[in-house]
Structure formats: structure tokens, C-alpha cells
Short mmCIF file of C-alpha atoms in Angstrom, two decimals:
data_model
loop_
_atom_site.label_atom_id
_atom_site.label_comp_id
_atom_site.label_asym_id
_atom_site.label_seq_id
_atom_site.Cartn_x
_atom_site.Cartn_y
_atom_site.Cartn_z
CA UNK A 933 -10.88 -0.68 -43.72
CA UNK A 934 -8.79 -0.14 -40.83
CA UNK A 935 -7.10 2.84 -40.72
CA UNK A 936 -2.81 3.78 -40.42
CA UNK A 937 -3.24 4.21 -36.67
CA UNK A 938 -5.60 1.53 -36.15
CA UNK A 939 -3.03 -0.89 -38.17
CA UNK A 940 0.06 0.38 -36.29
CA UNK A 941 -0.92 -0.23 -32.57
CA UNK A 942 -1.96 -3.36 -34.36
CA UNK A 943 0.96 -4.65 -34.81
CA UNK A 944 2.53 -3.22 -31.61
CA UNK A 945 0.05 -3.93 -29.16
CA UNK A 946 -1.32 -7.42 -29.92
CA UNK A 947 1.56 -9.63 -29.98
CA UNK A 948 0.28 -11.99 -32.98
CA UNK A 949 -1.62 -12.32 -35.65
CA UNK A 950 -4.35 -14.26 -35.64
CA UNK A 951 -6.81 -14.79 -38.32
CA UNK A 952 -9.52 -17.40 -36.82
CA UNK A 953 -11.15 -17.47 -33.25
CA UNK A 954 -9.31 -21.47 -32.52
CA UNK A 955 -6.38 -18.99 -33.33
CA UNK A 956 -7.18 -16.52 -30.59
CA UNK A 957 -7.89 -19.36 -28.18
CA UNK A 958 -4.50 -20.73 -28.66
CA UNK A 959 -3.08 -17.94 -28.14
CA UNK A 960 -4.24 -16.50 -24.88
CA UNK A 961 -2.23 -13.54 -23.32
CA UNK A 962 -0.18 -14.24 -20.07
CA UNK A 963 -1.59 -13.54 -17.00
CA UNK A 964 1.74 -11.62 -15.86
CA UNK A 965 1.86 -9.76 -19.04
CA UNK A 966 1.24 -6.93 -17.54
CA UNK A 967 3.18 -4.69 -20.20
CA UNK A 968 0.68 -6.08 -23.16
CA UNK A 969 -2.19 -5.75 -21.12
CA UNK A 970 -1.25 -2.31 -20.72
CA UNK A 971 -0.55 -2.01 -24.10
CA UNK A 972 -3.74 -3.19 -25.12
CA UNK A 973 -5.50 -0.77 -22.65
CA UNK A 974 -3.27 2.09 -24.25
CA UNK A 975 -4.16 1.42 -27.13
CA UNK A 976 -7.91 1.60 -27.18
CA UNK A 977 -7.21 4.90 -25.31
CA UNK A 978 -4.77 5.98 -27.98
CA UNK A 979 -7.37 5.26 -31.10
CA UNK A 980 -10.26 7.32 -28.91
CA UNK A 981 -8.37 10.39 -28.27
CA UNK A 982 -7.16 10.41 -32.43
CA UNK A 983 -10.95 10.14 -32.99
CA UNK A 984 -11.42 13.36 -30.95
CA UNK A 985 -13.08 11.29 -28.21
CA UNK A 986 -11.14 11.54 -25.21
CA UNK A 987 -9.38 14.68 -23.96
CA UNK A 988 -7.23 14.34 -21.02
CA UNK A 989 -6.48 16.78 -18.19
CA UNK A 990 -3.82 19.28 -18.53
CA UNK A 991 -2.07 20.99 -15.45
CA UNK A 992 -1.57 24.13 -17.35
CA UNK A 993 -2.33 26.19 -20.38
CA UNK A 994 -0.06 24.60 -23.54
CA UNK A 995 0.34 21.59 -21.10
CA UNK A 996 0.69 18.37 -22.44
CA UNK A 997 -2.46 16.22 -22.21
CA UNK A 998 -2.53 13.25 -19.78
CA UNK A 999 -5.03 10.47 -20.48
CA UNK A 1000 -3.36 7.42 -18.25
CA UNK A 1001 -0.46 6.71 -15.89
CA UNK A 1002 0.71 3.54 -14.88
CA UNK A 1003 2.65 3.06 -11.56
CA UNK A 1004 3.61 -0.40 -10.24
CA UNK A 1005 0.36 -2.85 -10.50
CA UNK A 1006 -2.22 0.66 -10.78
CA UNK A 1007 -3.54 2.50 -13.77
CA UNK A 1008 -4.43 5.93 -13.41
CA UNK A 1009 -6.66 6.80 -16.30
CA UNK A 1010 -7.94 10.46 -16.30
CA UNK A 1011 -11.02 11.95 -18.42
CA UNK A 1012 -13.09 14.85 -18.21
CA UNK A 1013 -16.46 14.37 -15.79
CA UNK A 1014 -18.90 14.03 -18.54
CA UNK A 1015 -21.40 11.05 -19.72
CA UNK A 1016 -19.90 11.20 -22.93
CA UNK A 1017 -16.29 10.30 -21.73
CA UNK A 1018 -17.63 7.83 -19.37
CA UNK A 1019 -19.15 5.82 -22.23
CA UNK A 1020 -15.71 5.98 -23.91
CA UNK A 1021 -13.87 4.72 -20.95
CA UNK A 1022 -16.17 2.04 -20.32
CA UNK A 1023 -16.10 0.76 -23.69
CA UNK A 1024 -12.16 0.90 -23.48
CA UNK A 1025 -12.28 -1.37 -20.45
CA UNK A 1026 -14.82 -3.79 -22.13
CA UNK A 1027 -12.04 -4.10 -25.10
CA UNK A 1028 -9.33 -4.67 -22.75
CA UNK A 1029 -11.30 -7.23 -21.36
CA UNK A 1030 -12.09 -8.88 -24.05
CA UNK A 1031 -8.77 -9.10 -25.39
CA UNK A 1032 -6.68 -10.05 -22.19
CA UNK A 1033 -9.40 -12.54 -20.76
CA UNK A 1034 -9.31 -10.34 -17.60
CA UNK A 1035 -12.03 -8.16 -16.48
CA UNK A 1036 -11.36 -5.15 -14.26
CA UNK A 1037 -12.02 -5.18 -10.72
CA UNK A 1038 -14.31 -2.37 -9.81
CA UNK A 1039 -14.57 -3.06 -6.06
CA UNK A 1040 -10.91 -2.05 -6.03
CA UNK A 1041 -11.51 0.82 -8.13
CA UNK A 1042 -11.59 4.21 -6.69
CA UNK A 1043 -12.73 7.27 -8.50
CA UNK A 1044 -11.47 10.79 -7.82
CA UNK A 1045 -12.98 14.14 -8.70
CA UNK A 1046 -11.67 17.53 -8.91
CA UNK A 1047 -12.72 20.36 -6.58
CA UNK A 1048 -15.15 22.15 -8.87
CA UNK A 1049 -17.35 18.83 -10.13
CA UNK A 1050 -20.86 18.86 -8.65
CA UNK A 1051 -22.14 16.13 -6.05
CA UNK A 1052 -24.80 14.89 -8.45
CA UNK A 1053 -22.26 14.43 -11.57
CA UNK A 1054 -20.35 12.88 -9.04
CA UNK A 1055 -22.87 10.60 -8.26
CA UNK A 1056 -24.51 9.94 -11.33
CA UNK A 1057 -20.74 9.32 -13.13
CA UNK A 1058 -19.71 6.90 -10.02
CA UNK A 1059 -22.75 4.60 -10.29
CA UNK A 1060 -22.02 4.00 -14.03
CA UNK A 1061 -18.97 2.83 -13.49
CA UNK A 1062 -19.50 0.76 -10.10
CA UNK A 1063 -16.94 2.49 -8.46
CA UNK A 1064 -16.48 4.20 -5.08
CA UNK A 1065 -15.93 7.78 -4.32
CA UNK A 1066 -12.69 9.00 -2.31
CA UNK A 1067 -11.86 12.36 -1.62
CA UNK A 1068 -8.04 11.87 -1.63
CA UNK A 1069 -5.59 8.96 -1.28
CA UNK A 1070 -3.53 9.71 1.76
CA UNK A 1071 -0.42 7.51 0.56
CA UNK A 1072 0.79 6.05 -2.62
CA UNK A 1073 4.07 4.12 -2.94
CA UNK A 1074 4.85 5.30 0.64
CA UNK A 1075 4.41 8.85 -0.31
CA UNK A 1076 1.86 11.55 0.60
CA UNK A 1077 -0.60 11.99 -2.23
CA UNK A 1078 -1.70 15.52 -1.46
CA UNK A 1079 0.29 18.08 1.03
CA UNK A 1080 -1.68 20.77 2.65
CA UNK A 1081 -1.23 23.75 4.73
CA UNK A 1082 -0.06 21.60 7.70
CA UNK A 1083 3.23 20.16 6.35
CA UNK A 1084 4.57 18.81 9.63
CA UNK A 1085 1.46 16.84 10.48
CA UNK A 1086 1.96 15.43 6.96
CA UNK A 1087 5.12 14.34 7.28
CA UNK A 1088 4.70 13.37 11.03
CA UNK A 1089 5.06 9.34 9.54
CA UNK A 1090 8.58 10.18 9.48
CA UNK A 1091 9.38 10.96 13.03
CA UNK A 1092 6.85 8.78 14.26
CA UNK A 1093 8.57 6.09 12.25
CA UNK A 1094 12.19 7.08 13.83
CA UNK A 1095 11.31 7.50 16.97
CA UNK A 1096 10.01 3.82 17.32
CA UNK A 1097 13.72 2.80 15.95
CA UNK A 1098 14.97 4.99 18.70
CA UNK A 1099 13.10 4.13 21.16
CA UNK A 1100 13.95 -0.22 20.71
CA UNK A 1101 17.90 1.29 20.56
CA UNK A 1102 17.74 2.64 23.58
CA UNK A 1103 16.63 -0.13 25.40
CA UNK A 1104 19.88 -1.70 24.48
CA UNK A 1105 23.86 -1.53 25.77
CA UNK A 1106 25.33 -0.31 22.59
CA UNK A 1107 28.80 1.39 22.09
CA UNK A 1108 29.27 4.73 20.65
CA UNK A 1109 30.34 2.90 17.52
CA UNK A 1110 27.01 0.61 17.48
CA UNK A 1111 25.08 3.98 17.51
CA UNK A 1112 26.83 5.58 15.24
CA UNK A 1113 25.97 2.55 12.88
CA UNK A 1114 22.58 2.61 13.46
CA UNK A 1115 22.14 6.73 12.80
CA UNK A 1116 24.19 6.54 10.01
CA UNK A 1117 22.85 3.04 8.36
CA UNK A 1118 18.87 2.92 9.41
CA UNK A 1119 17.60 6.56 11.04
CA UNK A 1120 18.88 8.85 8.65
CA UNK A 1121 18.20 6.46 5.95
CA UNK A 1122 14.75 6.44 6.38
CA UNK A 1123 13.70 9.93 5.14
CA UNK A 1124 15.78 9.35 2.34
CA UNK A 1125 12.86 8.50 -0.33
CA UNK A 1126 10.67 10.81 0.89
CA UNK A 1127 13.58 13.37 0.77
CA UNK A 1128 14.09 12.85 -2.56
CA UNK A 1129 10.56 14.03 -4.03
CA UNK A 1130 9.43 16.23 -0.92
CA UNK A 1131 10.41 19.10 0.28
CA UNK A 1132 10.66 18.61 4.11
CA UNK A 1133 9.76 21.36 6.56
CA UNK A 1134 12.69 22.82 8.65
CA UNK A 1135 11.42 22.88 11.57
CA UNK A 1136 10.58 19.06 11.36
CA UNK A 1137 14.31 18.14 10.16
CA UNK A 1138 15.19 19.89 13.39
CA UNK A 1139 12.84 17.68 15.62
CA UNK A 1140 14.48 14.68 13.80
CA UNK A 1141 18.34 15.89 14.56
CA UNK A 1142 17.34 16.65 18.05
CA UNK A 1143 15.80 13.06 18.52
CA UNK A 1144 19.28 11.13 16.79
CA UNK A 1145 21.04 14.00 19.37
CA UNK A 1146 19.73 12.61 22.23
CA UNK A 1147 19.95 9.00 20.92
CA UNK A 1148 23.88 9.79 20.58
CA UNK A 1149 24.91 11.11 23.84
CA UNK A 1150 22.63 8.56 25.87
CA UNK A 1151 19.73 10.10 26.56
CA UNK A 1152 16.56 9.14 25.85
CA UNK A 1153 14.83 10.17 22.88
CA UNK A 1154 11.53 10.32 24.09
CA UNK A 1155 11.74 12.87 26.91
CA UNK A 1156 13.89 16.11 28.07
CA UNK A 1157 15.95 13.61 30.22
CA UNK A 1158 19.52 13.64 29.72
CA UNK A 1159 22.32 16.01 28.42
CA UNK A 1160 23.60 16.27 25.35
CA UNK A 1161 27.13 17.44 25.84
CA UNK A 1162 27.29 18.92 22.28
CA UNK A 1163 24.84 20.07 19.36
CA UNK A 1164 24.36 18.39 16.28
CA UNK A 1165 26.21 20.61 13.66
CA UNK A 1166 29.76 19.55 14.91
CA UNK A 1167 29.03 15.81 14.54
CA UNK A 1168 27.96 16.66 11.00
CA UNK A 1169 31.61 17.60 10.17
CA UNK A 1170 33.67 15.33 8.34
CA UNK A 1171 35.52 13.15 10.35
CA UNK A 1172 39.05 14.43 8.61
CA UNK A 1173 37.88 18.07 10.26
CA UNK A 1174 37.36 16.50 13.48
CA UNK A 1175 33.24 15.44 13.21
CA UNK A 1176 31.73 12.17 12.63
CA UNK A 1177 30.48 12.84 9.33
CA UNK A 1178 26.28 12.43 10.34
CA UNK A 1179 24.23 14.43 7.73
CA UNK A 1180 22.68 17.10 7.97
CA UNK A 1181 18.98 16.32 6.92
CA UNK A 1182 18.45 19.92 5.41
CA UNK A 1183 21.03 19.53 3.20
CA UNK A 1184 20.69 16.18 1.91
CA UNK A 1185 17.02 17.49 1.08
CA UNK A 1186 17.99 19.42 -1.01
CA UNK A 1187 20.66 17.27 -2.79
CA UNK A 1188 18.69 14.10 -3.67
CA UNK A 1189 16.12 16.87 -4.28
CA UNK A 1190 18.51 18.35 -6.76
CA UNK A 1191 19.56 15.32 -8.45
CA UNK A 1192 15.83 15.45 -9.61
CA UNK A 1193 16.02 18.86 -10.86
CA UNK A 1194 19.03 17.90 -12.77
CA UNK A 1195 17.59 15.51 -14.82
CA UNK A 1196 15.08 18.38 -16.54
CA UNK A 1197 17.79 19.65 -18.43
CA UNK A 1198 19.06 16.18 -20.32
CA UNK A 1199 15.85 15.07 -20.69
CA UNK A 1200 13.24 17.80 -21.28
CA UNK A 1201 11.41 16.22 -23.94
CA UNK A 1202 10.18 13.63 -20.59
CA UNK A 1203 6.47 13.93 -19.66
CA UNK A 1204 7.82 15.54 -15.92
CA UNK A 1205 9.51 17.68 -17.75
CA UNK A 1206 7.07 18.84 -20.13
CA UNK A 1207 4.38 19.68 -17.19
CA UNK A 1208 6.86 21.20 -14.83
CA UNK A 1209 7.73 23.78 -17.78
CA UNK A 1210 4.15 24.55 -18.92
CA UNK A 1211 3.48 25.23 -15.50
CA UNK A 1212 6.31 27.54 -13.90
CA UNK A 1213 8.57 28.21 -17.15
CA UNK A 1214 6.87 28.13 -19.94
CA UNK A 1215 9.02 30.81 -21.49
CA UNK A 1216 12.52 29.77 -19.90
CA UNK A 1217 14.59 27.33 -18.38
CA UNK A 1218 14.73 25.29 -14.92
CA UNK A 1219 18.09 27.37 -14.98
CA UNK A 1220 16.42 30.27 -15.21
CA UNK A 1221 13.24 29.90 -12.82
CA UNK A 1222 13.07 32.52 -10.05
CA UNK A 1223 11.94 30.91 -7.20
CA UNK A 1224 8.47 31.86 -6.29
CA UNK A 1225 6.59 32.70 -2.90
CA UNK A 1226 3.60 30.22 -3.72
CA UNK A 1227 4.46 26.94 -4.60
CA UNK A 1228 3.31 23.97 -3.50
CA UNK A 1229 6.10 21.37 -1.52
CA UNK A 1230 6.24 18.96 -4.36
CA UNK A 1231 7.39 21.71 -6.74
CA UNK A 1232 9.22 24.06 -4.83
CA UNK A 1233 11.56 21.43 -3.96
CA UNK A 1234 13.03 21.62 -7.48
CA UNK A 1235 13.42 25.05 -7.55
CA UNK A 1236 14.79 25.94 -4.22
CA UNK A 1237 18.07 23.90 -5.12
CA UNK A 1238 19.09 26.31 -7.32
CA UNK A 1239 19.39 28.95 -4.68
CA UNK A 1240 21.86 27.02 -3.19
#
């Protein structure tokens, strides 16, 4: 007798109702289903934890639990390093499997452990599954996965990446109106994602304004070549003041990075939300967060817009 949870993802998961095996093989799922298929994998996920089965990994005391993420074609699916767990997963996976006629691809699986999880658990876990070991994932969606102490050689893609755009400019006749196209439309567009979930370092938004500097007044970006027959600030002006309206990159950090904070306080009940409060404010608001002196880039961007 299947129970009320059981019967519910039932009905919400599976798409139809079939009652014979010829059924089931007439109705096949879709290979671009991808939103059933997760379903299905959710829900053999969702009936283990309500069985006590499968805990997931909290970021913080009174955290809420995370057992799975899914972003763009990947599905993060997070467990504690034990045998017991591992069994549970697997058998998840065979069920989705079963179900969607699609078996999961273990050769492009990647498995990721947590600082304090012995080599041979490690091991031992990673050749039950068939999996690889990685220590980290350097970049995700375009983004850093993990930041360390070295922020500027982290986010040394960016210049890197601008400077190449530079550099093909400048090997071109282009008016002061073509350049300021280009700065305005393509260079300082560029940070602009990363901007908008990192914190930057200052001292690398300054290497970037000096390298669109140069670009400006005709020198090249590359070397110490050139003069630049005025500094960077005054072009930032709006043009109605007498500037040419360029950003400055420090403070358009902080606004797309604020646009992010914002949207704790209409929707705290999210699963950002949720983690971001257990963690720094479990006892306030985002309003009413006092910056700290040892957060990480990812979530001191959030917080240092409120200073400002």
C-alpha cells in the first residue's frame, strides 16, 4: 500500500498512468524532457530523505538541508560520505534509469569531497560509484567555482579577456566615437556577469580602467607607451556635466551586486535566501547585517552594498 507521499509525487512526477508494461512501452518519456526526468530523479530523492534515508548538507546550524541542485544540463546531488548513503544514491539513479530509459553517464561524472573526508573513504566511496575524483571545478557557467586568498589571479580571465579586445582595437584607425562604442558596448560589458555575483578586487578594477585609459587616448594598452592626457574619473561623468558617461567598474560592482541583495527581502522564503540568513543573520535582517571583517567574496558582495 503506497503511502500519501509515495501517491503524490505519483501523480506529479510520472506524467501518466499506466497500468500494464505494453502501457509503459507506449508511453516512453521524451528524450528532451529534461524537467520530468528531473522530476523523476527528485522524486526518488524526495521519498528517501521522508524515510530518514538521506540527509543533505547544510551550510550552517538551522540551515536548510540541500540534497540536489540542478543548473543548466548538470545535477548536483549532495549526500553525506558514508556507504550507507552511497547505496541510497545509487539505487536512486538505477530508478531514474529505469523509468526515463536513460542511464547516467559516469565517465562524465565527477565526485567532490569536503576538506575533512579521509583519502581511503574517498577512495573506497569513488570506486562504487565509477566516478572520478576532482579536487575543485575551476569554472562553472563562466564563473569561478571556489575564490581563494589570491583574488586577482582568480579573476585574471577578466583582464586577460579585455586586453585581447584591446589589443585587435588598436590595430585599427578608429575615431574617438568608434572607441567610445567599443568601451562602452563590448569592454566594460564583459565583467558585467561576473560583476553581478562577485565581488571584484579594487585594485584589479583599477588595472582594467587604466587599460580602456590608454585604449581611449591612443596609446597602446599593452605597454607604458603613450600619454594619456586625462585620468579616468572625468570621462566617467555624465556627459550633461561635461564627461562621457564611461562607468566606473567599482561602482557598477556594487550595483548589479546590489540588485542581488535586493531581492532577499521580497523573496526570503527562496532557498538563497534561506542559507544566506542561517549563515550571517540568523537573528536579523539583510537590512540589518553589519558587515563583517571575514567573509568570503561571494558573500561579502551582498553585504558591502549596504554601506553604500
Amino acid at each position: 500500500m503506497a503511502t500519501g507521499v509515495e501517491a503524490l509525487l505519483r501523480c506529479v512526477f510520472e506524467g501518466c498512468i499506466a497500468f500494464s508494461d505494453a502501457d509503459i512501452e507506449r508511453r516512453p518519456y521524451h528524450r528532451n524532457c529534461g524537467c520530468a526526468l528531473h522530476g523523476k530523479l527528485c522524486s526518488g530523492k524526495v521519498l528517501k530523505e521522508a524515510y530518514g534515508l538521506l540527509h543533505g548538507c547544510r551550510v550552517a546550524r538551522g540551515a536548510s538541508s540541500v540534497t540536489n541542485l540542478l543548473f543548466a544540463n548538470d545535477c548536483y546531488l549532495f549526500f553525506n560520505a558514508m556507504d550507507n548513503k552511497t547505496d541510497c544514491i545509487l539505487h536512486v539513479l538505477h530508478q531514474y534509469a529505469q523509468a526515463s530509459r536513460q542511464s547516467i553517464n559516469m565517465r562524465k561524472s565527477t565526485f567532490m569531497f569536503s576538506a575533512n573526508v579521509n583519502v581511503a573513504i574517498r577512495n573506497s566511496l569513488a570506486n562504487k560509484l565509477s566516478v572520478s575524483q576532482v579536487e575543485s571545478q575551476d569554472h562553472y557557467l563562466g564563473l569561478p567555482s571556489f575564490i581563494g586568498k589570491n583574488k586577482k589571479m582568480v579573476f585574471s580571465f577578466i583582464r586577460d579577456k579585455i586586453g585581447r579586445w584591446l589589443q585587435g582595437w588598436n590595430k585599427k584607425i578608429l575615431s574617438q566615437a568608434g572607441k567610445e562604442i567599443l568601451l562602452k558596448t563590448v569592454a566594460q560589458a564583459i565583467p558585467a556577469y561576473v560583476m553581478s555575483v562577485y565581488f571584484i578586487p579594487l585594485n584589479l578594477c583599477d588595472a582594467l580602467e587604466k587599460m580602456m585609459n590608454s585604449f581611449w587616448w591612443g596609446s597602446k594598452s599593452n605597454d607604458n607607451g603613450g600619454i594619456n592626457w586625462m585620468q579616468w574619473s572625468p570621462l566617467c561623468v555624465r556627459r550633461d556635466c561635461g564627461g562621457l558617461g564611461f562607468r566606473r567598474l567599482r561602482d557598477f560592482n556594487l550595483a548589479m551586486l546590489g540588485q542581488q541583495g535586493w531581492r532577499f527581502l521580497p523573496v526570503s522564503n527562496s532557498l538563497t535566501s534561506r542559507v544566506f540568513k542561517a549563515h550571517y543573520f540568523p537573528y536579523g535582517s539583510f537590512l540589518m547585517q553589519i558587515l563583517g571583517i571575514t567573509l568570503a567574496s561571494f558573500d561579502e558582495a551582498f553585504l558591502l552594498r549596504k554601506t553604500y
